[in-house]
Short mmCIF file of C-alpha atoms and ligand atoms in Angstrom, two decimals:
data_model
loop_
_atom_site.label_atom_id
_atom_site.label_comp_id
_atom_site.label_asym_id
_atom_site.label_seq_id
_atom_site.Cartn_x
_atom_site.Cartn_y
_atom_site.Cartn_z
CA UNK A 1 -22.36 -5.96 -9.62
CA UNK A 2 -22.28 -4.92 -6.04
CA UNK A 3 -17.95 -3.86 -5.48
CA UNK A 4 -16.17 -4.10 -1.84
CA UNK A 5 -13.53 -1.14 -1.51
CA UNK A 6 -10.83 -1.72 1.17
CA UNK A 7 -8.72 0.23 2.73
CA UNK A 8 -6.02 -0.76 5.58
CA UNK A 9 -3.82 1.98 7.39
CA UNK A 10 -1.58 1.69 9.93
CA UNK A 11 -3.93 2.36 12.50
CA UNK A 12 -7.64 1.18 11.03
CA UNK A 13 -9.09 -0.68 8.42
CA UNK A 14 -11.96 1.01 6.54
CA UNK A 15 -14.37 -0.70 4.21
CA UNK A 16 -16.76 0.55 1.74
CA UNK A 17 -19.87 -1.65 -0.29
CA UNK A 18 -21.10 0.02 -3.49
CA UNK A 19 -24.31 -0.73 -5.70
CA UNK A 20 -21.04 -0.94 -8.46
CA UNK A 21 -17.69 -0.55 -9.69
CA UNK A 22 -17.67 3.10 -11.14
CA UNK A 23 -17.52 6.41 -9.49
CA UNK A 24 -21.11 7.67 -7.86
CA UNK A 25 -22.30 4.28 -7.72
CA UNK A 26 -24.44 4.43 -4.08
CA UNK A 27 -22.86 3.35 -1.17
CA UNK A 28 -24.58 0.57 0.40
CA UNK A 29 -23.07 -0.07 3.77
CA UNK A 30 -19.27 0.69 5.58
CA UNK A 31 -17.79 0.17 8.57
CA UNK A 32 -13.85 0.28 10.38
CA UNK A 33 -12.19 -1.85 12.50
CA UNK A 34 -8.93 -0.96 14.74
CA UNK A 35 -5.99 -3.10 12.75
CA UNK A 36 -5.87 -5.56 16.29
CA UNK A 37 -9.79 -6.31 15.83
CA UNK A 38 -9.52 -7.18 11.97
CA UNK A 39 -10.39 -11.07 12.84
CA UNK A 40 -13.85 -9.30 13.54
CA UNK A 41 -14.41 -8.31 10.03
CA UNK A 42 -15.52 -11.87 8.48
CA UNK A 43 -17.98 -12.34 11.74
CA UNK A 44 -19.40 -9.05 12.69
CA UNK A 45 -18.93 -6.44 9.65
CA UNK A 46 -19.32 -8.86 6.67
CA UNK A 47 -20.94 -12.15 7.64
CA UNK A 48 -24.47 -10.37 6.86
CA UNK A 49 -23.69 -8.25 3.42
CA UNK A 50 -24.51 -9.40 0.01
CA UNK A 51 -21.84 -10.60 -1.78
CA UNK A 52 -20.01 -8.43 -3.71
CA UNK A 53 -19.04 -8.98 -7.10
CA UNK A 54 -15.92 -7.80 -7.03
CA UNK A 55 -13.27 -6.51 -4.39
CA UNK A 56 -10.34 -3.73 -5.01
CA UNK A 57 -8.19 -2.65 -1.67
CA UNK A 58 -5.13 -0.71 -0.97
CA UNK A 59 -3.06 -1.83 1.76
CA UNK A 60 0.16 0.49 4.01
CA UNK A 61 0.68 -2.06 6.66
CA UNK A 62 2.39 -4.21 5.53
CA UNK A 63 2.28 -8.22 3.77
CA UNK A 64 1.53 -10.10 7.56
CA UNK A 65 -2.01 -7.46 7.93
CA UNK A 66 -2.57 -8.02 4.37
CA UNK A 67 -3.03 -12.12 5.09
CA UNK A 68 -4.89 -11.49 7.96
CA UNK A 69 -7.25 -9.68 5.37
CA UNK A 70 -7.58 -12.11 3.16
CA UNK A 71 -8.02 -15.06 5.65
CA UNK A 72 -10.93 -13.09 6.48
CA UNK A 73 -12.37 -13.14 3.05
CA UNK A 74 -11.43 -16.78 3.15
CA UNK A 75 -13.79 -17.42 5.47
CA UNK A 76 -16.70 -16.63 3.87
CA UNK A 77 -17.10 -18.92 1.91
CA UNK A 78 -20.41 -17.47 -0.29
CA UNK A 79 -18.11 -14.59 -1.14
CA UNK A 80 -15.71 -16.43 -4.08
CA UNK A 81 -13.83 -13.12 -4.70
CA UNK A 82 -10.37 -12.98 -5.84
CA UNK A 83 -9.04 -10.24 -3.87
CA UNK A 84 -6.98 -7.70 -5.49
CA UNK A 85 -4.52 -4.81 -4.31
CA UNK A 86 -3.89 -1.61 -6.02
CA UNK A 87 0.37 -1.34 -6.24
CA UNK A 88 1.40 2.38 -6.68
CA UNK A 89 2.66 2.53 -10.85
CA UNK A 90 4.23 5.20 -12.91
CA UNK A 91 0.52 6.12 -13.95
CA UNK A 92 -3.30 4.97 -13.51
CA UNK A 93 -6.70 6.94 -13.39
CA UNK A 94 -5.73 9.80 -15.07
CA UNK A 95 -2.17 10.98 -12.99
CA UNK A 96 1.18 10.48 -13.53
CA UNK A 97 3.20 9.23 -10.63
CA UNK A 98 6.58 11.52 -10.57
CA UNK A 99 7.95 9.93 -7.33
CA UNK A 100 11.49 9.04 -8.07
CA UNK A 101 10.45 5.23 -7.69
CA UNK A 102 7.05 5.01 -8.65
CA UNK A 103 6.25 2.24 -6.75
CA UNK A 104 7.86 3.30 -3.91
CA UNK A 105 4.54 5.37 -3.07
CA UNK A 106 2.31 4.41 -0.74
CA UNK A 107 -0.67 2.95 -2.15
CA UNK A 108 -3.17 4.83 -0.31
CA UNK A 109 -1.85 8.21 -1.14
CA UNK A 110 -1.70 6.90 -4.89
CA UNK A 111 -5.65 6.05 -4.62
CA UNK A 112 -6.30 9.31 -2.66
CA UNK A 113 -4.79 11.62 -5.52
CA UNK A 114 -6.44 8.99 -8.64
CA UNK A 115 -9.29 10.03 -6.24
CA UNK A 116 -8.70 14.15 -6.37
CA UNK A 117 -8.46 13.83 -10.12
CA UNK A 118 -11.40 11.94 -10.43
CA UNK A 119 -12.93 15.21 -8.09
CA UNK A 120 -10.94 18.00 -9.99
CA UNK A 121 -11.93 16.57 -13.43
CA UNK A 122 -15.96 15.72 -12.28
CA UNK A 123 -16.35 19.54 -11.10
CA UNK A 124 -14.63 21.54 -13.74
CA UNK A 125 -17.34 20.94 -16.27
CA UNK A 126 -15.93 22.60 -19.30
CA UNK A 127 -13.20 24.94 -17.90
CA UNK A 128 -9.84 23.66 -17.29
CA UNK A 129 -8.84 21.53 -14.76
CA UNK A 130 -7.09 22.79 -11.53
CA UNK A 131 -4.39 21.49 -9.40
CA UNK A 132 -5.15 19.22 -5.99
CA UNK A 133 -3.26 19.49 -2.58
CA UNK A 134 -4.70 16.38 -1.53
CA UNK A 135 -4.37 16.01 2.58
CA UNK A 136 -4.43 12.22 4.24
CA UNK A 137 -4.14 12.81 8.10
CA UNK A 138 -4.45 9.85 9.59
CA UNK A 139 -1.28 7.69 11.71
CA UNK A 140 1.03 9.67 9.85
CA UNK A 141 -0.32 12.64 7.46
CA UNK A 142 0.48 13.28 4.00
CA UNK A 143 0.32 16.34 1.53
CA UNK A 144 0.73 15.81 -1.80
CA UNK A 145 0.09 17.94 -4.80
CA UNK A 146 -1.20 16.99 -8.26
CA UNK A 147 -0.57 20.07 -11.11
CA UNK A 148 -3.26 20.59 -13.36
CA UNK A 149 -2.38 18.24 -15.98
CA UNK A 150 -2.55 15.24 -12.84
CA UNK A 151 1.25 15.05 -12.06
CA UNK A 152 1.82 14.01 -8.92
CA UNK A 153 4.32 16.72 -8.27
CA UNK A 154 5.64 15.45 -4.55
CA UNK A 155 4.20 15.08 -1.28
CA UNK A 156 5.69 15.81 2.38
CA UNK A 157 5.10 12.93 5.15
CA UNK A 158 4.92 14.17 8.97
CA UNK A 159 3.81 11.99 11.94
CA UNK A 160 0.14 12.13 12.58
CA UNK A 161 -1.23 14.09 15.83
CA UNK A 162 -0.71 10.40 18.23
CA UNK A 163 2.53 9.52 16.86
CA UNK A 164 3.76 12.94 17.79
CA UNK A 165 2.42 13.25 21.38
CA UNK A 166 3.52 9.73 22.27
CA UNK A 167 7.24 10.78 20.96
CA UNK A 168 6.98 13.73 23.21
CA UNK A 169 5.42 12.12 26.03
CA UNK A 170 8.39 8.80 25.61
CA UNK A 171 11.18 11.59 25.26
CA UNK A 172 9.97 13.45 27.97
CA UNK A 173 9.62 13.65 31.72
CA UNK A 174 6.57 16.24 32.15
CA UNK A 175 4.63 15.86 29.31
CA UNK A 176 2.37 12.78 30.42
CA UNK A 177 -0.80 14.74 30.09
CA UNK A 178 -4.63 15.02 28.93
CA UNK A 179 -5.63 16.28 25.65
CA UNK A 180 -6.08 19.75 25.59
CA UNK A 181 -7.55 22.69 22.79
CA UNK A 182 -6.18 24.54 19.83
CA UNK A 183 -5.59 28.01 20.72
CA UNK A 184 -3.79 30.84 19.64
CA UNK A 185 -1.62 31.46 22.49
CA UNK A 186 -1.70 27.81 25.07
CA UNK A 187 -1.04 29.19 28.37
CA UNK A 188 -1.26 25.24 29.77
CA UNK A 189 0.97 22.10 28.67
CA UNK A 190 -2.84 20.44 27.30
CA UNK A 191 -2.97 23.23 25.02
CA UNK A 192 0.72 23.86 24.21
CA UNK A 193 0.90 19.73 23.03
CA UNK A 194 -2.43 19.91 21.14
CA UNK A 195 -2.13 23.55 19.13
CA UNK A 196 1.31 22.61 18.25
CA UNK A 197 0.69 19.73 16.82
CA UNK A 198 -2.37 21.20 14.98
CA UNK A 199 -0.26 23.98 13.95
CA UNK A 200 2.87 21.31 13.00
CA UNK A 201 0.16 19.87 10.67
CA UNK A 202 -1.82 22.62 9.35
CA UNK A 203 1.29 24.70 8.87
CA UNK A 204 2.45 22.42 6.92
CA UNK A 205 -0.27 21.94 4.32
CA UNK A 206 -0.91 26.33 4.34
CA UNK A 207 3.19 25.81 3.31
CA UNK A 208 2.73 22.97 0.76
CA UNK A 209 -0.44 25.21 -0.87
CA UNK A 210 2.34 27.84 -1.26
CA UNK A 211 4.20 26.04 -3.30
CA UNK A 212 1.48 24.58 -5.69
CA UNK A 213 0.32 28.50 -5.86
CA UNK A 214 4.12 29.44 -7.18
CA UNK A 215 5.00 26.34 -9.15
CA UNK A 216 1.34 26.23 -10.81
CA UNK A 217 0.39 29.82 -11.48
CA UNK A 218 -3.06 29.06 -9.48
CA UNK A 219 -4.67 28.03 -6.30
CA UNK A 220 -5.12 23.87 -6.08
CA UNK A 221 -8.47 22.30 -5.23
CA UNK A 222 -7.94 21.38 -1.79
CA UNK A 223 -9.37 17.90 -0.40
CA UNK A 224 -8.79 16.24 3.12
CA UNK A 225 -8.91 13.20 3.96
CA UNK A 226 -8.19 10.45 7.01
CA UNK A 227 -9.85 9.64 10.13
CA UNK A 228 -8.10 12.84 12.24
CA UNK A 229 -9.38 14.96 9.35
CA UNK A 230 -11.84 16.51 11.79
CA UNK A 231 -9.48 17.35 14.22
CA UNK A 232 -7.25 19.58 11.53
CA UNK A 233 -10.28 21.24 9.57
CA UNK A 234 -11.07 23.85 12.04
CA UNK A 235 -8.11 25.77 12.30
CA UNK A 236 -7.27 25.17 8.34
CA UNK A 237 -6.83 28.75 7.13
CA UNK A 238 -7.31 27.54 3.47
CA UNK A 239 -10.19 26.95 1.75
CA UNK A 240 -10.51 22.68 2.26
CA UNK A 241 -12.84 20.28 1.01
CA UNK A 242 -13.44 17.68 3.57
CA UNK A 243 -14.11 14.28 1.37
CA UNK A 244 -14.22 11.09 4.12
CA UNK A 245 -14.59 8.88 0.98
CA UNK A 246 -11.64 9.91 -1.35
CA UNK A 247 -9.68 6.37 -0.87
CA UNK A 248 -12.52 4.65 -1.53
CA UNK A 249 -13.84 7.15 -4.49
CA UNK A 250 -10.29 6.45 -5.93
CA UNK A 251 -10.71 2.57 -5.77
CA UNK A 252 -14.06 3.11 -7.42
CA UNK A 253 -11.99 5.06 -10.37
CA UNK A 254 -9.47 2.30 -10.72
CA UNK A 255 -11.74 -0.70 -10.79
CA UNK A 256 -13.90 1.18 -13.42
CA UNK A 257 -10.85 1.78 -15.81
CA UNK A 258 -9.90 -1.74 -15.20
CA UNK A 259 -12.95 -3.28 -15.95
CA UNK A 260 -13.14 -0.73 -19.36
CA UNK A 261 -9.93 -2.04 -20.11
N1 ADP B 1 -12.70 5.90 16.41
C1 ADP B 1 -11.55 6.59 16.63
N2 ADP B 1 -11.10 6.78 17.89
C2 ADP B 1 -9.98 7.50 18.08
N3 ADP B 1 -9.24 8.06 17.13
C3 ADP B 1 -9.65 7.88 15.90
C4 ADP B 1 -10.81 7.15 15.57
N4 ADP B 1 -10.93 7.14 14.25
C5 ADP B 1 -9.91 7.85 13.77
N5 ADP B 1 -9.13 8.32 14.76
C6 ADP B 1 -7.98 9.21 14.58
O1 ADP B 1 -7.56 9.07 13.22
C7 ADP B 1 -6.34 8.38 13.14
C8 ADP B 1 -6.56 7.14 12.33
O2 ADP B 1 -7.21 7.56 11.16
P1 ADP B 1 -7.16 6.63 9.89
O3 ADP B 1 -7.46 7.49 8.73
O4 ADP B 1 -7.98 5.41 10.11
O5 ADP B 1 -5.61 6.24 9.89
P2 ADP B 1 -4.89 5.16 8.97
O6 ADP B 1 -5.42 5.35 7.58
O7 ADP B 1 -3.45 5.55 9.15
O8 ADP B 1 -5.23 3.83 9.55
C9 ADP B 1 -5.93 8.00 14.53
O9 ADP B 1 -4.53 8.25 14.64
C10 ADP B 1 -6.77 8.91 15.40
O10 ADP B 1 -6.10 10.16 15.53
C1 PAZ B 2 2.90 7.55 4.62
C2 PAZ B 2 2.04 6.37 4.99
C3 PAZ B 2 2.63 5.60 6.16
C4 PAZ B 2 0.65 6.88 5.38
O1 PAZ B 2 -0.07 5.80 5.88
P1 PAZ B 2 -1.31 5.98 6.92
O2 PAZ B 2 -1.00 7.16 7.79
O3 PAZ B 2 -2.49 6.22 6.05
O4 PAZ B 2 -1.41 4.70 7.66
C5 PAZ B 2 1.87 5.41 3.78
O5 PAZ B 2 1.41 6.16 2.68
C6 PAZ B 2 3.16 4.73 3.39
O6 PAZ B 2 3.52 3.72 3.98
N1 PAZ B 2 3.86 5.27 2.34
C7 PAZ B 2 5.05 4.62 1.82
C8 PAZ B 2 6.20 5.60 1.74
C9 PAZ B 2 5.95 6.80 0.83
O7 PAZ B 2 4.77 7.05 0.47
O8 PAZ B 2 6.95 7.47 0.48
K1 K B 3 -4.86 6.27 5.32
#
């Protein structure tokens, strides 16, 4: 019953094998390619797996990376798997989508918060469930916040920490330079570029946890996410979860209710 999870961004494509298709089921292997090496995946990452019973993926980049996928799956020709791709809808897995067009949501950010719930719900054994500020940083990064009751309330969109140095460095005539640290007070251009975008990003999240705080009456769980996720914990000033597996614990949740259904 062994179940593939996929998950393409706009910069990487991460995979996931589980044992099975429900939530905690053991992960058995996982890998990521960069989206220009995905013609690797049917060679190098899957040629030597077992073959999983069933496949669920969410996909941002578009229909053309999405074929390239699939040709991949093609091509192994043990692996007779129809493969499937969550679409963003008005609800699934326990949360309600309120974005003005539903589908209109990026499907990755629709997993990550079916993930959080499947989190918020697992932990709060008996006492009521509390809100999620679920965090995605990865080419662009995303904070989105789920009340108590799973509405997905809104989330804000910024460019990720690469996106933002190459606009400054292509708008720019000095600002062509290495990375640098996160401090308080930069005193070099290294610094300056790297603790502002830190600060762009974690400033924004310490500002979206404000507003769950007011519009909920109580502090959110709060998971992150995304391959830069790393890079932003540090210098996080509120209480954060790291979880590298939400997308993929959310694909788990949505292949289980389908199977149930
Ligand atoms: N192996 C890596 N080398 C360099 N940067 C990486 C690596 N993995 C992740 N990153 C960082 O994380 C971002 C991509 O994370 P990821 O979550 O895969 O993004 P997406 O989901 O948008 O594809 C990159 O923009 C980069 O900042
Ligand atoms: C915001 C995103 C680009 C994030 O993608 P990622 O950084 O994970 O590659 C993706 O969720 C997306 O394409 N969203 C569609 C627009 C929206 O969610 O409003
Ligand atoms: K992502």
């Amino acid at each position: 019953m062994s179940f593939l999870a996929i998950d393409i961004g706009n910069t990487r494509l991460k995979w996931a094998l589980y044992a099975g298709p429900q939530p905690g089921s053991p992960m058995l292997a996982h890998g990521a390619q960069f989206l220009e090496n995905v013609e690797k995946l049917a060679e190098h990452d899957w040629a030597a797996l077992p073959v999983p019973t069933s496949l669920l993926g969410c996909n941002v980049a578009g229909d053309g990376m999405r074929r390239r996928v699939e040709e991949q799956l093609e091509q192994l020709e043990r692996w007779d798997l129809e493969p499937r791709w969550v679409a963003s809808s008005a609800q699934a897995g326990g949360i309600v989508n309120g974005y003005d067009h539903p589908s209109r949501l990026g499907a990755d950010r629709f997993v990550a918060l079916i993930g959080a719930r499947h989190h918020v719900l697992s932990r709060g054994r008996g006492q009521a469930p509390k809100p999620a500020l679920v965090v995605m940083v990865g080419t662009a990064v995303t904070v989105d916040a789920l009340d108590a009751d799973g509405r997905f309330l809104g989330g804000l969109i910024l460019p990720g920490h690469g996106i933002m140095l190459r606009a400054l460095e292509g708008g720019t005539a000095g600002l062509r330079v290495p990375t640098g640290e996160v401090r308080e007070f930069p005193t070099n251009t290294s610094d300056a570029l790297t603790s502002g975008g830190n600060f762009a990003i974690t400033g924004a999240i310490e500002r979206m946890h404000r507003h769950i705080v007011k519009r909920c009456g109580q502090e959110p769980v709060t998971l992150m996410t995304g391959g830069a996720g790393w890079k932003v914990s540090p210098s996080l000033d509120i209480p954060h979860e790291l979880i590298d597996s939400l997308i993929f614990d959310g694909l788990l949740a949505v292949q289980a209710h389908r199977l149930a259904l």
